[in-house]
Amino acid sequence: MGKVADWSEIEVARVQGKSVLTSCKSLQPLKILNPRTHSSCCHVVLSNYGGGMVAGDTIQLRIKGAADTRLAITTQANSRIFKTLNGSGATQTLEGELEKGGVAVVFSDPVVMQEESQYRQYQRWQIAPEALLFVADWLSSGRADLGEQFKFRSYSSELQVKQGEKMVLLDRFQFSPGDHIAGSPANFSHYQTVLSAYMVGDPADQRFQLLAEALNKLKEQEQPELGSDLSANECVVAITKAREGVYVLRAGAKSRSAMQPVVDAMMNALSTADILDFNPFKRKF
């Protein structure tokens, strides 16, 4: 893995009632875009040179959201992970800090693991007790248009969130198709794309309450009846209140199109006036 001596950086501050990107430094292979929005939210789009991450690529990004700022972080397109060489894969690390009253939404397009690829991603956040964080982690089994499914070498993801001095969320996932049967009911079964979403905030915050309500409605819409054959469902959703102030959603779908209504519902809930006040995904398609 190539050595990176420095970090890319994003800093957002509140200026004249709007959240503004006040500092931005990007190091290859990362490319940072900052399209304008009609709202007071700051929108940052992560891209890269070459259309994906190749063996040995390392991205390290620090994010800081000042008090009462609103920040949406998305990607320009699917995060394609290309074939590994000599056992060297690609790695991405995000470290975020969110101050009192701040909102940060990290909602990337799927990570698409191509044949023989290897990828590790880490995301670590330090947020104030009065802040609101929403993170979505979306994985695709491969290039669906080529019939490629679970032919990558390994994928691992880790999310840590500290609220004040307390660790409130730690979620780790690792999968290697060569060591495990992807189609097993204990793993992915018949689903080809999976999404995990995490919400951390203050339960007394109205924004947190509205999002929790929207997520629970989504589960009710997609949840199959007891005793039903899950294989008949194009998409299934489960949500749990992991602890006070922390919700975790899991969704599995047979295709990207089957997952899209779940993504749209979450983004619609996030785009309300109290949170982002715009929908970052509507400008993409």
Coordinates of N, CA, C and O in Angstrom, one line a residue, residues 69-220:
T69 N -23.6 24.1 11.5 CA -23.4 24.0 10.0 C -24.2 22.7 9.5 O -24.5 21.8 10.3
R70 N -24.5 22.7 8.2 CA -25.1 21.6 7.6 C -24.3 21.2 6.4 O -24.0 22.0 5.5
L71 N -23.9 19.9 6.4 CA -23.0 19.4 5.3 C -23.6 18.1 4.8 O -23.9 17.2 5.5
A72 N -23.6 18.0 3.4 CA -24.0 16.8 2.7 C -22.8 16.4 1.9 O -22.2 17.1 1.1
I73 N -22.3 15.1 2.1 CA -21.2 14.6 1.4 C -21.7 13.4 0.6 O -22.3 12.4 1.1
T74 N -21.6 13.5 -0.8 CA -22.0 12.4 -1.7 C -20.8 12.1 -2.6 O -19.8 12.7 -2.5
T75 N -21.0 11.1 -3.5 CA -20.0 10.8 -4.5 C -20.5 11.1 -5.9 O -21.7 11.2 -6.1
Q76 N -19.6 11.3 -6.8 CA -20.0 11.7 -8.2 C -20.7 10.5 -8.9 O -21.5 10.7 -9.7
A77 N -20.3 9.3 -8.6 CA -20.8 8.1 -9.2 C -20.4 6.9 -8.3 O -19.9 7.1 -7.2
N78 N -20.7 5.7 -8.8 CA -20.3 4.5 -8.1 C -18.8 4.5 -7.8 O -18.0 5.0 -8.6
S79 N -18.4 4.0 -6.6 CA -17.0 3.9 -6.3 C -16.5 2.6 -6.8 O -16.6 1.5 -6.1
R80 N -15.9 2.6 -8.0 CA -15.4 1.3 -8.6 C -14.1 1.0 -8.0 O -13.1 1.8 -8.0
I81 N -13.9 -0.3 -7.6 CA -12.7 -0.8 -7.0 C -12.1 -1.8 -8.0 O -12.7 -2.8 -8.3
F82 N -11.0 -1.4 -8.6 CA -10.4 -2.2 -9.7 C -9.5 -3.4 -9.1 O -9.2 -3.4 -7.9
K83 N -9.1 -4.3 -10.0 CA -8.4 -5.5 -9.7 C -7.1 -5.2 -8.9 O -6.4 -4.2 -9.2
T84 N -6.9 -5.9 -7.8 CA -5.7 -5.8 -7.0 C -4.5 -6.4 -7.7 O -4.7 -7.3 -8.5
L85 N -3.3 -5.9 -7.4 CA -2.1 -6.4 -7.9 C -1.1 -6.6 -6.8 O -0.9 -5.8 -5.9
N86 N -0.5 -7.8 -6.9 CA 0.5 -8.2 -5.9 C 0.0 -8.1 -4.4 O 0.7 -7.7 -3.5
G87 N -1.3 -8.4 -4.3 CA -1.9 -8.4 -2.9 C -2.1 -7.0 -2.4 O -2.5 -6.9 -1.2
S88 N -2.0 -6.0 -3.2 CA -2.2 -4.6 -2.7 C -3.5 -4.1 -3.2 O -3.8 -4.1 -4.4
G89 N -4.4 -3.7 -2.2 CA -5.7 -3.2 -2.5 C -5.8 -1.7 -2.4 O -4.8 -1.0 -2.4
A90 N -7.0 -1.2 -2.2 CA -7.3 0.2 -2.1 C -7.8 0.4 -0.7 O -8.5 -0.4 -0.1
T91 N -7.5 1.6 -0.1 CA -8.0 2.0 1.2 C -8.5 3.4 1.3 O -7.9 4.3 0.6
Q92 N -9.6 3.6 2.0 CA -10.1 5.0 2.2 C -10.4 5.2 3.7 O -11.0 4.3 4.3
T93 N -9.9 6.3 4.2 CA -10.1 6.6 5.6 C -10.7 8.0 5.7 O -10.2 9.0 5.2
L94 N -11.9 8.2 6.4 CA -12.5 9.4 6.7 C -12.5 9.7 8.2 O -13.0 8.8 8.9
E95 N -12.1 10.8 8.6 CA -12.1 11.2 10.0 C -12.9 12.5 10.1 O -12.5 13.5 9.5
G96 N -14.0 12.5 10.9 CA -14.9 13.7 10.9 C -15.1 14.2 12.3 O -15.0 13.5 13.3
E97 N -15.3 15.5 12.4 CA -15.6 16.2 13.6 C -16.8 17.1 13.4 O -16.8 17.9 12.4
L98 N -17.8 17.1 14.3 CA -19.0 17.8 14.1 C -19.3 18.5 15.4 O -19.5 17.8 16.4
E99 N -19.4 19.8 15.4 CA -19.6 20.6 16.6 C -21.1 20.8 16.9 O -22.0 20.3 16.1
K100 N -21.4 21.4 18.0 CA -22.8 21.6 18.5 C -23.7 22.1 17.5 O -23.5 23.1 16.8
G101 N -24.9 21.4 17.4 CA -25.9 21.9 16.4 C -25.7 21.5 15.0 O -26.5 21.8 14.1
G102 N -24.5 21.0 14.7 CA -24.2 20.7 13.3 C -24.9 19.4 12.8 O -25.3 18.6 13.6
V103 N -25.0 19.4 11.5 CA -25.6 18.2 10.8 C -24.6 17.8 9.7 O -24.1 18.6 8.9
A104 N -24.4 16.5 9.6 CA -23.5 15.9 8.6 C -24.2 14.7 8.0 O -24.6 13.8 8.8
V105 N -24.4 14.6 6.7 CA -25.0 13.4 6.0 C -23.9 12.9 5.0 O -23.5 13.7 4.1
V106 N -23.5 11.7 5.2 CA -22.6 11.1 4.3 C -23.3 9.9 3.6 O -23.7 8.9 4.2
F107 N -23.6 10.1 2.3 CA -24.4 9.2 1.5 C -23.8 8.9 0.2 O -24.0 9.7 -0.8
S108 N -23.0 7.9 0.1 CA -22.2 7.6 -1.1 C -23.0 6.7 -2.0 O -23.9 5.9 -1.6
D109 N -22.7 6.7 -3.3 CA -23.2 5.7 -4.2 C -22.5 4.4 -3.8 O -21.6 4.3 -3.1
P110 N -23.0 3.3 -4.4 CA -22.5 1.9 -4.0 C -21.0 1.8 -4.3 O -20.5 2.3 -5.3
V111 N -20.3 1.1 -3.5 CA -18.9 0.6 -3.7 C -19.1 -0.7 -4.6 O -19.7 -1.6 -4.2
V112 N -18.6 -0.6 -5.8 CA -18.7 -1.7 -6.7 C -17.4 -2.5 -6.8 O -16.4 -2.0 -7.3
M113 N -17.4 -3.7 -6.2 CA -16.2 -4.5 -6.1 C -16.0 -5.3 -7.4 O -16.7 -6.3 -7.6
Q114 N -15.0 -5.0 -8.2 CA -14.8 -5.7 -9.4 C -14.0 -7.0 -9.1 O -13.4 -7.2 -8.1
E115 N -13.9 -7.9 -10.1 CA -13.3 -9.2 -9.9 C -11.8 -9.0 -9.5 O -11.1 -8.2 -10.0
E116 N -11.5 -9.8 -8.5 CA -10.1 -9.8 -7.9 C -9.7 -8.5 -7.2 O -8.6 -8.2 -6.9
S117 N -10.7 -7.7 -6.8 CA -10.4 -6.4 -6.1 C -10.4 -6.6 -4.6 O -10.9 -7.6 -4.1
Q118 N -9.7 -5.7 -3.9 CA -9.6 -5.7 -2.5 C -9.7 -4.3 -2.0 O -9.0 -3.4 -2.5
Y119 N -10.5 -4.1 -0.9 CA -10.8 -2.7 -0.5 C -11.1 -2.7 1.0 O -11.8 -3.6 1.6
R120 N -10.5 -1.6 1.7 CA -10.8 -1.4 3.1 C -11.2 0.0 3.2 O -10.6 0.9 2.6
Q121 N -12.3 0.3 4.1 CA -12.7 1.6 4.3 C -12.9 1.8 5.8 O -13.4 0.9 6.5
Y122 N -12.5 3.0 6.3 CA -12.7 3.3 7.7 C -13.3 4.7 7.8 O -13.0 5.6 7.1
Q123 N -14.3 4.8 8.8 CA -14.9 6.1 9.0 C -15.0 6.3 10.5 O -15.6 5.5 11.2
R124 N -14.4 7.4 11.0 CA -14.4 7.7 12.4 C -14.9 9.1 12.6 O -14.3 10.1 12.1
W125 N -15.9 9.3 13.5 CA -16.5 10.6 13.8 C -16.4 10.9 15.3 O -16.6 10.0 16.1
Q126 N -16.2 12.2 15.5 CA -16.3 12.7 16.9 C -17.3 13.8 16.8 O -17.1 14.8 16.1
I127 N -18.5 13.6 17.4 CA -19.6 14.6 17.3 C -20.0 15.1 18.7 O -19.9 14.4 19.7
A128 N -20.5 16.3 18.7 CA -21.0 16.9 19.9 C -22.3 16.2 20.3 O -23.0 15.8 19.4
P129 N -22.7 16.2 21.6 CA -24.0 15.5 21.9 C -25.2 16.1 21.2 O -26.2 15.5 21.0
E130 N -25.1 17.4 20.8 CA -26.2 18.1 20.2 C -26.2 18.1 18.7 O -27.0 18.7 18.0
A131 N -25.2 17.3 18.1 CA -25.1 17.3 16.7 C -25.9 16.1 16.1 O -26.3 15.2 16.9
L132 N -26.0 16.0 14.8 CA -26.8 15.0 14.1 C -25.9 14.4 13.0 O -25.5 15.2 12.1
L133 N -25.7 13.1 13.0 CA -24.9 12.5 12.0 C -25.7 11.3 11.3 O -26.3 10.5 12.0
F134 N -25.6 11.3 10.0 CA -26.3 10.2 9.2 C -25.3 9.7 8.2 O -24.7 10.4 7.4
V135 N -25.0 8.4 8.3 CA -24.0 7.8 7.4 C -24.6 6.6 6.7 O -25.2 5.7 7.4
A136 N -24.4 6.5 5.4 CA -24.9 5.3 4.6 C -23.7 4.6 4.0 O -22.8 5.3 3.4
D137 N -23.7 3.3 4.1 CA -22.6 2.5 3.6 C -23.3 1.5 2.7 O -24.0 0.6 3.1
W138 N -23.0 1.6 1.4 CA -23.7 0.8 0.3 C -22.7 0.0 -0.5 O -21.7 0.5 -1.0
L139 N -23.0 -1.3 -0.6 CA -22.1 -2.2 -1.3 C -22.8 -3.0 -2.4 O -23.9 -3.5 -2.2
S140 N -22.1 -3.1 -3.5 CA -22.6 -3.9 -4.6 C -21.7 -5.1 -4.8 O -20.5 -5.0 -4.7
S141 N -22.3 -6.2 -5.2 CA -21.5 -7.5 -5.3 C -20.6 -7.5 -6.5 O -19.7 -8.3 -6.6
G142 N -20.7 -6.6 -7.5 CA -19.9 -6.5 -8.6 C -20.6 -5.8 -9.8 O -21.6 -5.1 -9.6
R143 N -20.0 -6.0 -11.0 CA -20.6 -5.3 -12.2 C -21.8 -6.1 -12.6 O -21.7 -7.1 -13.4
A144 N -23.0 -5.7 -12.2 CA -24.2 -6.4 -12.5 C -24.5 -6.6 -14.0 O -25.0 -7.6 -14.4
D145 N -24.1 -5.6 -14.8 CA -24.4 -5.6 -16.2 C -23.5 -6.7 -16.9 O -23.9 -7.2 -18.0
L146 N -22.5 -7.2 -16.3 CA -21.6 -8.2 -16.8 C -21.9 -9.6 -16.1 O -21.2 -10.5 -16.4
G147 N -22.8 -9.6 -15.2 CA -23.1 -10.8 -14.5 C -22.1 -11.1 -13.5 O -22.0 -12.3 -13.0
E148 N -21.3 -10.2 -13.0 CA -20.2 -10.4 -12.1 C -20.8 -10.3 -10.7 O -21.4 -9.3 -10.3
Q149 N -20.7 -11.3 -9.9 CA -21.2 -11.4 -8.5 C -20.3 -12.0 -7.6 O -19.9 -13.2 -7.7
F150 N -19.9 -11.3 -6.6 CA -19.0 -11.7 -5.5 C -17.8 -12.5 -6.0 O -17.4 -13.5 -5.5
K151 N -17.1 -11.8 -6.9 CA -15.8 -12.3 -7.4 C -14.6 -11.5 -6.9 O -13.5 -11.7 -7.4
F152 N -14.8 -10.6 -6.0 CA -13.7 -9.8 -5.4 C -13.0 -10.7 -4.4 O -13.4 -11.7 -3.9
R153 N -11.8 -10.2 -4.0 CA -11.0 -10.9 -3.0 C -11.5 -10.6 -1.5 O -11.7 -11.5 -0.8
S154 N -11.6 -9.3 -1.2 CA -12.1 -9.0 0.2 C -12.6 -7.6 0.2 O -12.1 -6.7 -0.5
Y155 N -13.5 -7.4 1.1 CA -14.1 -6.1 1.4 C -14.2 -5.9 2.9 O -14.7 -6.9 3.6
S156 N -13.8 -4.8 3.5 CA -14.0 -4.6 4.9 C -14.3 -3.1 5.1 O -13.9 -2.2 4.4
S157 N -15.2 -2.9 6.1 CA -15.7 -1.6 6.5 C -15.8 -1.4 8.0 O -16.2 -2.4 8.7
E158 N -15.4 -0.3 8.5 CA -15.5 0.0 9.9 C -16.0 1.4 10.1 O -15.5 2.4 9.5
L159 N -17.0 1.6 11.0 CA -17.5 2.9 11.4 C -17.5 3.0 12.9 O -18.0 2.2 13.6
Q160 N -16.8 4.1 13.3 CA -16.8 4.5 14.8 C -17.4 5.9 14.9 O -17.1 6.8 14.2
V161 N -18.2 6.0 16.0 CA -18.7 7.3 16.3 C -18.6 7.5 17.8 O -19.1 6.7 18.6
K162 N -18.0 8.6 18.2 CA -17.9 9.1 19.6 C -18.8 10.3 19.7 O -18.7 11.2 18.9
Q163 N -19.6 10.3 20.8 CA -20.4 11.4 21.1 C -19.9 12.0 22.4 O -20.0 11.4 23.5
G164 N -19.2 13.2 22.3 CA -18.5 13.7 23.5 C -17.3 12.7 23.7 O -16.5 12.5 22.7
E165 N -17.1 12.2 24.9 CA -16.0 11.3 25.2 C -16.4 9.9 25.1 O -15.6 9.0 25.3
K166 N -17.7 9.6 24.8 CA -18.2 8.2 24.8 C -18.4 7.6 23.4 O -18.9 8.2 22.5
M167 N -17.9 6.4 23.3 CA -18.1 5.6 22.1 C -19.5 5.1 22.0 O -19.9 4.3 22.9
V168 N -20.3 5.6 21.1 CA -21.7 5.2 21.0 C -22.0 4.2 19.9 O -23.0 3.6 19.9
L169 N -21.1 4.1 18.9 CA -21.3 3.2 17.8 C -20.0 2.7 17.3 O -19.0 3.4 17.0
L170 N -19.9 1.4 17.1 CA -18.8 0.7 16.5 C -19.3 -0.5 15.7 O -19.9 -1.4 16.2
D171 N -19.2 -0.4 14.4 CA -19.7 -1.4 13.5 C -18.6 -1.8 12.5 O -18.1 -1.0 11.8
R172 N -18.3 -3.1 12.5 CA -17.3 -3.7 11.6 C -17.9 -4.8 10.8 O -18.7 -5.6 11.2
F173 N -17.5 -4.8 9.5 CA -17.9 -5.8 8.6 C -16.8 -6.2 7.7 O -16.0 -5.3 7.1
Q174 N -16.6 -7.5 7.5 CA -15.5 -8.0 6.6 C -16.0 -9.2 5.9 O -16.7 -10.1 6.5
F175 N -15.8 -9.3 4.6 CA -16.2 -10.5 3.8 C -15.2 -10.8 2.7 O -14.8 -9.9 2.0
S176 N -14.9 -12.1 2.6 CA -14.0 -12.6 1.6 C -14.7 -13.8 0.9 O -14.9 -14.8 1.5
P177 N -15.2 -13.6 -0.4 CA -15.9 -14.7 -1.1 C -15.1 -16.0 -1.2 O -15.7 -17.0 -1.2
G178 N -13.8 -15.9 -1.2 CA -13.0 -17.1 -1.2 C -13.0 -17.9 0.0 O -12.8 -19.1 0.0
D179 N -13.4 -17.3 1.1 CA -13.5 -18.0 2.4 C -14.9 -18.3 2.9 O -15.1 -19.1 3.8
H180 N -15.9 -17.6 2.3 CA -17.2 -17.8 2.7 C -18.1 -17.9 1.5 O -17.8 -17.5 0.4
I181 N -19.3 -18.6 1.7 CA -20.2 -18.8 0.6 C -21.2 -17.6 0.5 O -22.0 -17.4 1.4
A182 N -21.0 -16.7 -0.5 CA -21.8 -15.5 -0.6 C -23.3 -15.8 -0.6 O -24.1 -15.1 0.0
G183 N -23.7 -16.9 -1.3 CA -25.2 -17.2 -1.4 C -25.8 -17.8 -0.2 O -27.0 -18.1 -0.2
S184 N -25.0 -18.1 0.8 CA -25.5 -18.7 2.0 C -26.5 -17.8 2.7 O -26.3 -16.6 2.8
P185 N -27.6 -18.3 3.3 CA -28.5 -17.4 4.1 C -27.9 -16.7 5.2 O -28.4 -15.7 5.6
A186 N -26.8 -17.2 5.7 CA -26.0 -16.6 6.8 C -25.2 -15.4 6.3 O -24.8 -14.5 7.1
N187 N -25.1 -15.3 4.9 CA -24.3 -14.1 4.4 C -25.2 -13.3 3.5 O -26.1 -12.6 4.1
F188 N -25.1 -13.3 2.2 CA -25.9 -12.4 1.4 C -27.2 -13.1 0.8 O -28.0 -12.4 0.2
S189 N -27.2 -14.4 0.9 CA -28.4 -15.1 0.3 C -28.5 -14.7 -1.2 O -27.6 -14.8 -1.9
H190 N -29.7 -14.3 -1.6 CA -30.0 -14.0 -3.0 C -29.9 -12.5 -3.3 O -30.2 -12.1 -4.4
Y191 N -29.4 -11.7 -2.3 CA -29.3 -10.3 -2.5 C -27.9 -9.9 -3.1 O -26.9 -10.5 -2.7
Q192 N -28.0 -9.0 -4.0 CA -26.7 -8.5 -4.7 C -26.3 -7.2 -4.3 O -25.2 -6.7 -4.7
T193 N -27.1 -6.4 -3.6 CA -26.6 -5.1 -3.1 C -27.2 -5.0 -1.7 O -28.3 -5.3 -1.4
V194 N -26.3 -4.4 -0.8 CA -26.7 -4.3 0.6 C -26.4 -2.9 1.1 O -25.4 -2.3 0.6
L195 N -27.2 -2.3 1.9 CA -27.0 -1.0 2.4 C -27.2 -0.9 3.9 O -28.2 -1.5 4.5
S196 N -26.3 -0.3 4.6 CA -26.4 0.0 6.1 C -26.4 1.5 6.3 O -25.6 2.2 5.6
A197 N -27.4 1.9 7.1 CA -27.5 3.4 7.4 C -27.5 3.6 8.9 O -28.1 2.8 9.6
Y198 N -26.8 4.6 9.3 CA -26.6 4.8 10.8 C -27.0 6.3 11.1 O -26.6 7.2 10.4
M199 N -27.7 6.4 12.2 CA -28.1 7.8 12.6 C -27.7 7.9 14.1 O -28.1 7.1 14.9
V200 N -27.0 9.0 14.4 CA -26.6 9.2 15.8 C -26.9 10.7 16.1 O -26.6 11.6 15.3
G201 N -27.6 10.9 17.2 CA -27.9 12.3 17.6 C -28.5 12.4 19.0 O -28.5 11.4 19.7
D202 N -29.1 13.5 19.2 CA -29.8 13.7 20.5 C -31.3 13.3 20.4 O -32.0 13.9 19.6
P203 N -31.7 12.4 21.2 CA -33.1 11.9 21.1 C -34.1 13.1 21.3 O -35.3 13.0 20.8
A204 N -33.7 14.1 22.0 CA -34.6 15.3 22.2 C -34.7 16.2 21.1 O -35.5 17.1 21.0
D205 N -33.8 16.1 20.1 CA -33.7 16.9 18.9 C -34.8 16.6 18.0 O -35.0 15.4 17.6
Q206 N -35.6 17.6 17.6 CA -36.7 17.3 16.7 C -36.3 16.7 15.4 O -37.0 15.9 14.8
R207 N -35.1 17.1 14.9 CA -34.6 16.6 13.6 C -34.4 15.1 13.8 O -34.7 14.3 12.9
F208 N -33.8 14.7 14.9 CA -33.6 13.3 15.1 C -34.9 12.5 15.2 O -35.0 11.4 14.6
Q209 N -35.9 13.1 15.9 CA -37.2 12.4 16.0 C -37.9 12.3 14.7 O -38.5 11.2 14.4
L210 N -37.8 13.3 13.8 CA -38.4 13.2 12.5 C -37.8 12.1 11.6 O -38.5 11.4 10.9
L211 N -36.5 12.1 11.7 CA -35.7 11.0 10.9 C -36.1 9.6 11.4 O -36.2 8.7 10.6
A212 N -36.1 9.5 12.7 CA -36.4 8.2 13.3 C -37.8 7.7 12.8 O -38.0 6.5 12.5
E213 N -38.8 8.6 12.8 CA -40.1 8.3 12.4 C -40.1 7.9 10.9 O -40.8 7.0 10.5
A214 N -39.4 8.6 10.1 CA -39.3 8.3 8.7 C -38.7 6.9 8.4 O -39.1 6.2 7.6
L215 N -37.6 6.6 9.2 CA -37.0 5.3 9.0 C -37.9 4.2 9.4 O -38.0 3.1 8.8
N216 N -38.6 4.4 10.5 CA -39.6 3.3 11.0 C -40.7 3.1 10.0 O -41.2 2.0 9.8
K217 N -41.2 4.2 9.3 CA -42.2 4.1 8.3 C -41.7 3.3 7.1 O -42.4 2.5 6.5
L218 N -40.4 3.5 6.8 CA -39.8 2.8 5.7 C -39.7 1.3 6.0 O -40.0 0.5 5.1
K219 N -39.4 0.9 7.2 CA -39.3 -0.5 7.6 C -40.7 -1.1 7.5 O -40.9 -2.2 7.0
E220 N -41.7 -0.4 7.9 CA -43.1 -0.9 7.9 C -43.6 -1.1 6.4 O -44.3 -2.1 6.1

